[in-house]
mmCIF file of C-alpha atoms in Angstrom:
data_model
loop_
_atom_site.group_PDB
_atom_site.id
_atom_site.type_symbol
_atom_site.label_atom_id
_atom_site.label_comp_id
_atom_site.label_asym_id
_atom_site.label_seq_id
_atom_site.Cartn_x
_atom_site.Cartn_y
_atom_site.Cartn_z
ATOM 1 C CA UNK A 1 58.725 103.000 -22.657
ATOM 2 C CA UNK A 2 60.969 105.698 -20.730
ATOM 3 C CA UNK A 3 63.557 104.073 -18.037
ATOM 4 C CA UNK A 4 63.005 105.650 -14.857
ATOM 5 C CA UNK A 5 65.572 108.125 -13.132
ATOM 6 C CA UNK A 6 66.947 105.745 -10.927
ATOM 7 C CA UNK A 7 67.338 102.715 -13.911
ATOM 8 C CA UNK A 8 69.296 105.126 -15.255
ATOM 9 C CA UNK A 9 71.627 106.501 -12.609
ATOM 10 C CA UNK A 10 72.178 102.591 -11.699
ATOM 11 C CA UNK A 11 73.029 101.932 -15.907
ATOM 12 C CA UNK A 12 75.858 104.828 -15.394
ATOM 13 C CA UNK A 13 76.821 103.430 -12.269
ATOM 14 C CA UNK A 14 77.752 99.726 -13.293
ATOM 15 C CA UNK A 15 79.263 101.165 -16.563
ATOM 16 C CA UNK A 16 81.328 103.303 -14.509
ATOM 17 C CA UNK A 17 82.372 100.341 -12.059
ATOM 18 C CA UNK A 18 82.688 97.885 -15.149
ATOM 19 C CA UNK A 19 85.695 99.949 -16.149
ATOM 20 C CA UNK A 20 89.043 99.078 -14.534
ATOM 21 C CA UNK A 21 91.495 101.891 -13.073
ATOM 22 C CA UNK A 22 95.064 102.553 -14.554
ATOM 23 C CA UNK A 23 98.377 102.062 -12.563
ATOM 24 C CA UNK A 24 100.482 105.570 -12.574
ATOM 25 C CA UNK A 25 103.866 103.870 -13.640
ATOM 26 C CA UNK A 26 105.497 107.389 -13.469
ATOM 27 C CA UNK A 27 104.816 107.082 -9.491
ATOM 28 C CA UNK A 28 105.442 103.575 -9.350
ATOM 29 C CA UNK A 29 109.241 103.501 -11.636
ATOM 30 C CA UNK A 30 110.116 106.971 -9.172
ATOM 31 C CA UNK A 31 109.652 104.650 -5.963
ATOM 32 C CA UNK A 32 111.309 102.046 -7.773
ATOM 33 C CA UNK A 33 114.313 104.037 -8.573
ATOM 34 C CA UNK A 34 114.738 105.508 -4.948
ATOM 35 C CA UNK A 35 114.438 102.052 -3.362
ATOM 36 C CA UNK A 36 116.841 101.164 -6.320
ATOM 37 C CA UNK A 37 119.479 103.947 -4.896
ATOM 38 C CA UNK A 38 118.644 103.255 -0.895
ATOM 39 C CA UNK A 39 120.088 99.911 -1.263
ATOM 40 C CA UNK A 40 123.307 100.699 -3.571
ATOM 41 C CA UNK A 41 124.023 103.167 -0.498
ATOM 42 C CA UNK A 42 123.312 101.054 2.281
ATOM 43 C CA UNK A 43 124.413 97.831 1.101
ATOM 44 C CA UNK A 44 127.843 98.057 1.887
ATOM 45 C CA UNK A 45 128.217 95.698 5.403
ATOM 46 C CA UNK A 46 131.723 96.856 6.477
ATOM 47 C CA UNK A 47 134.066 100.002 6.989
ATOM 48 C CA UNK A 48 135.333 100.886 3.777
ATOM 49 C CA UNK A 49 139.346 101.753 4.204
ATOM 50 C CA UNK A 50 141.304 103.797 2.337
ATOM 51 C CA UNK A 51 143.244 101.821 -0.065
ATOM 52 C CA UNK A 52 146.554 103.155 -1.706
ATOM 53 C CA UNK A 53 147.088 101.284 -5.540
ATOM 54 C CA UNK A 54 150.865 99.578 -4.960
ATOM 55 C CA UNK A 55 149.295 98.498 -1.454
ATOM 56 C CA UNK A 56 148.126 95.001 -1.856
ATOM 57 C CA UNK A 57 146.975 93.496 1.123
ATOM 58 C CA UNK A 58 147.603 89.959 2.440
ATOM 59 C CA UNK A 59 144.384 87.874 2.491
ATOM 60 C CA UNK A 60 142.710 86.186 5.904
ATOM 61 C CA UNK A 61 139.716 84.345 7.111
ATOM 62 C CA UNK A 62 139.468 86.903 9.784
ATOM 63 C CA UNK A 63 135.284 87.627 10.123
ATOM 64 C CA UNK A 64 135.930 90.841 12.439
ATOM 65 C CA UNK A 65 134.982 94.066 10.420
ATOM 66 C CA UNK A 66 137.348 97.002 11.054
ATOM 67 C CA UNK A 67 136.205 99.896 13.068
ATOM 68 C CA UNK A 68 137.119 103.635 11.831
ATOM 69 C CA UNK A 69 140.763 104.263 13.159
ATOM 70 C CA UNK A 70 143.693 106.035 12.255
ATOM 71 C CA UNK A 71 145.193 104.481 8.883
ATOM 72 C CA UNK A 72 148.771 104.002 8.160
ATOM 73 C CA UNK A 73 149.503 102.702 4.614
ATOM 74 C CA UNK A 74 152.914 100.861 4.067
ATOM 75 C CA UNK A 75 153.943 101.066 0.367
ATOM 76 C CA UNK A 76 156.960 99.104 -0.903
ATOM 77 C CA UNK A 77 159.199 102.547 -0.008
ATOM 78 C CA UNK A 78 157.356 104.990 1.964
ATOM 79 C CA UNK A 79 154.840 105.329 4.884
ATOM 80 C CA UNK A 80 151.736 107.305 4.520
ATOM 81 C CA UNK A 81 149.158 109.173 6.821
ATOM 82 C CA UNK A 82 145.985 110.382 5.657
ATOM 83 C CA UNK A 83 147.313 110.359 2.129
ATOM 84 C CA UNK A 84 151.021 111.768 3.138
ATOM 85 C CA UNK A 85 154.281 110.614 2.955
ATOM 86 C CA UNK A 86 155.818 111.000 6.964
ATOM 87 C CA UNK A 87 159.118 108.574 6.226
ATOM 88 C CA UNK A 88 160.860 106.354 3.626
ATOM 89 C CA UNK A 89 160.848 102.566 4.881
ATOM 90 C CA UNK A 90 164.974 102.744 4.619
ATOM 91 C CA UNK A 91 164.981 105.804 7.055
ATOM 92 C CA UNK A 92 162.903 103.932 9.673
ATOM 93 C CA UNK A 93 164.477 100.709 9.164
ATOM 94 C CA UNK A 94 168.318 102.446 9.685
ATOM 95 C CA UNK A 95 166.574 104.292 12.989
ATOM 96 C CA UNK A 96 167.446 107.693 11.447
ATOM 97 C CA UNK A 97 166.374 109.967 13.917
ATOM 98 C CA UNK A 98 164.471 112.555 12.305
ATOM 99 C CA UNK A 99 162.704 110.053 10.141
ATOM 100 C CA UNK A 100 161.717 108.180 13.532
ATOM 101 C CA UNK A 101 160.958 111.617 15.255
ATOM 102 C CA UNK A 102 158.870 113.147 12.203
ATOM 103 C CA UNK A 103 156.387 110.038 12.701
ATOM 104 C CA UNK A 104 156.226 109.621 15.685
ATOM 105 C CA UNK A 105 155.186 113.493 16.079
ATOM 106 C CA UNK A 106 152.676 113.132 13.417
ATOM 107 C CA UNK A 107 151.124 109.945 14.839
ATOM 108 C CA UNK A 108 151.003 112.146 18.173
ATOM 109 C CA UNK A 109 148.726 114.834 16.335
ATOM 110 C CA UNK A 110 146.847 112.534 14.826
ATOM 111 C CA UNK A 111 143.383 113.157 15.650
ATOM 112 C CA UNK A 112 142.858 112.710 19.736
ATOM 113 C CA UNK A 113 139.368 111.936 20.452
ATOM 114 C CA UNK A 114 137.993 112.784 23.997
ATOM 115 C CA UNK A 115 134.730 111.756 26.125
ATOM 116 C CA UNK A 116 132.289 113.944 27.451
ATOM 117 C CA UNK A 117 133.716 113.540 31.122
ATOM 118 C CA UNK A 118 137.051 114.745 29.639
ATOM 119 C CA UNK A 119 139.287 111.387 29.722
ATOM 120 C CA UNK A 120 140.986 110.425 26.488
ATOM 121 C CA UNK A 121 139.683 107.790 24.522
ATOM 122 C CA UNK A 122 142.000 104.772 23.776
ATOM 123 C CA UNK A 123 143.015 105.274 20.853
ATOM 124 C CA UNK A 124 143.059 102.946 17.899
ATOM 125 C CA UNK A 125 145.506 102.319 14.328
ATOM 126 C CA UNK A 126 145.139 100.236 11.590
ATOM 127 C CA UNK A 127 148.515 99.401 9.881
ATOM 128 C CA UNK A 128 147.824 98.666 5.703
ATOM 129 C CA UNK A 129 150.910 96.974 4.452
ATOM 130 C CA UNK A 130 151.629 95.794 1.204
ATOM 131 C CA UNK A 131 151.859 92.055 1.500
ATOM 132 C CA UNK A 132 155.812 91.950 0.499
ATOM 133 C CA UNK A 133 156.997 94.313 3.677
ATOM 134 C CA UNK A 134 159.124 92.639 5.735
ATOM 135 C CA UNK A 135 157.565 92.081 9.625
ATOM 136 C CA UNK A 136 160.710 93.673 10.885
ATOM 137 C CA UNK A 137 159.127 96.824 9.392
ATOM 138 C CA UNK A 138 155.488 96.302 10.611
ATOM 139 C CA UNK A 139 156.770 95.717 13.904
ATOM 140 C CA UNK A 140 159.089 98.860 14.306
ATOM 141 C CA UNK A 141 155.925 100.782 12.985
ATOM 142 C CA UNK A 142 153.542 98.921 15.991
ATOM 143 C CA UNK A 143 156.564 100.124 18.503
ATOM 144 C CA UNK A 144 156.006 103.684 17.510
ATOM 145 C CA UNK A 145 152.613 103.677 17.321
ATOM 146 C CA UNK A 146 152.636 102.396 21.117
ATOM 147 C CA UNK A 147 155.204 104.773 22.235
ATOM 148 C CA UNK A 148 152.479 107.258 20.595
ATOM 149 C CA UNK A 149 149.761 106.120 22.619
ATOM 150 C CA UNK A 150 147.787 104.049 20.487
ATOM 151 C CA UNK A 151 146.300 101.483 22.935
ATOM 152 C CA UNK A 152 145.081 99.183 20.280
ATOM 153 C CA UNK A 153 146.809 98.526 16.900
ATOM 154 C CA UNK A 154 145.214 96.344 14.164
ATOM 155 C CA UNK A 155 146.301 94.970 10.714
ATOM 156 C CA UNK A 156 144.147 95.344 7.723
ATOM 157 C CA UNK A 157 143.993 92.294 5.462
ATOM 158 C CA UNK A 158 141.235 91.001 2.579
ATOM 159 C CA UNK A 159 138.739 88.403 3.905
ATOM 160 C CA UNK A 160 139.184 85.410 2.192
ATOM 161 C CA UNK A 161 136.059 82.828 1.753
ATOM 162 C CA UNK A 162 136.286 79.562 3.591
ATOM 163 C CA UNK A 163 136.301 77.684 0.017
ATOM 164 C CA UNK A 164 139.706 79.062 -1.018
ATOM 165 C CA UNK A 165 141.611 77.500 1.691
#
């Protein structure tokens, strides 16, 4: 006996909806791997400072995260803006005058940032010294950096967990 038109259209149809679809793992690893790269680039929770390698910092339980400033590294000899050597440590602690004058002119052009109604914004410093440096150095640093205008002056330090203490 012949099977009718329709018998047979609804045979192909439940052997075509007995099979089961594929997954497209090419599609599937490529979303992977961008998701996989999104959160290596955004996982980072804090500002990232510049670090110099004889600089090692002291370590703190301080929770604040640092804010993008002007960075002055203190190595065991020399003092460093954006990657330059301004002054020795021995010029600045024997007050030599051009050593004093030479950073305290480039802390003054130091970028100046400025709001839209034209007044100056306070600006801001974060100090990286090696853990060694005397405070009598730090401090004669933080003078200059007032007498420079810098309205707020911070130290960087590593965070230390709560379980080390």
């Amino acid at each position: 006996m012949a099977i009718s038109r329709r018998a047979q259209r609804m045979e192909r149809q439940h052997k075509r909806a007995g099979r089961t679809a594929g997954i497209n793992l090419v599609s599937l690893m490529d979303i992977f791997t961008i998701l996989v790269f999104f959160l290596l680039v955004n996982s980072s929770d804090g500002e990232v400072l510049p670090t110099h390698k004889s600089v090692e910092l002291p370590e703190s339980l301080s929770e604040e995260i640092p804010r993008e400033t002007l960075v002055i590294i203190i190595t065991a000899s020399d003092i460093m803006i954006h990657g330059k050597v301004i002054a020795s440590i021995d010029a600045i602690l024997a007050d030599d005058d051009t050593a004093t004058s030479l950073f305290r002119n480039s802390l003054q052009s130091s970028d100046v940032a400025v709001n839209t109604d034209g007044t100056e914004v306070r600006r801001e410093a974060t100090i990286m010294g090696h853990k060694e440096i005397p405070y009598r150095v730090i401090k004669k640093i933080m003078v200059r950096c007032t007498e420079a205008g810098f309205a707020r002056i911070s130290l960087a330090v590593l965070q230390k967990s709560v379980e080390e203490t």
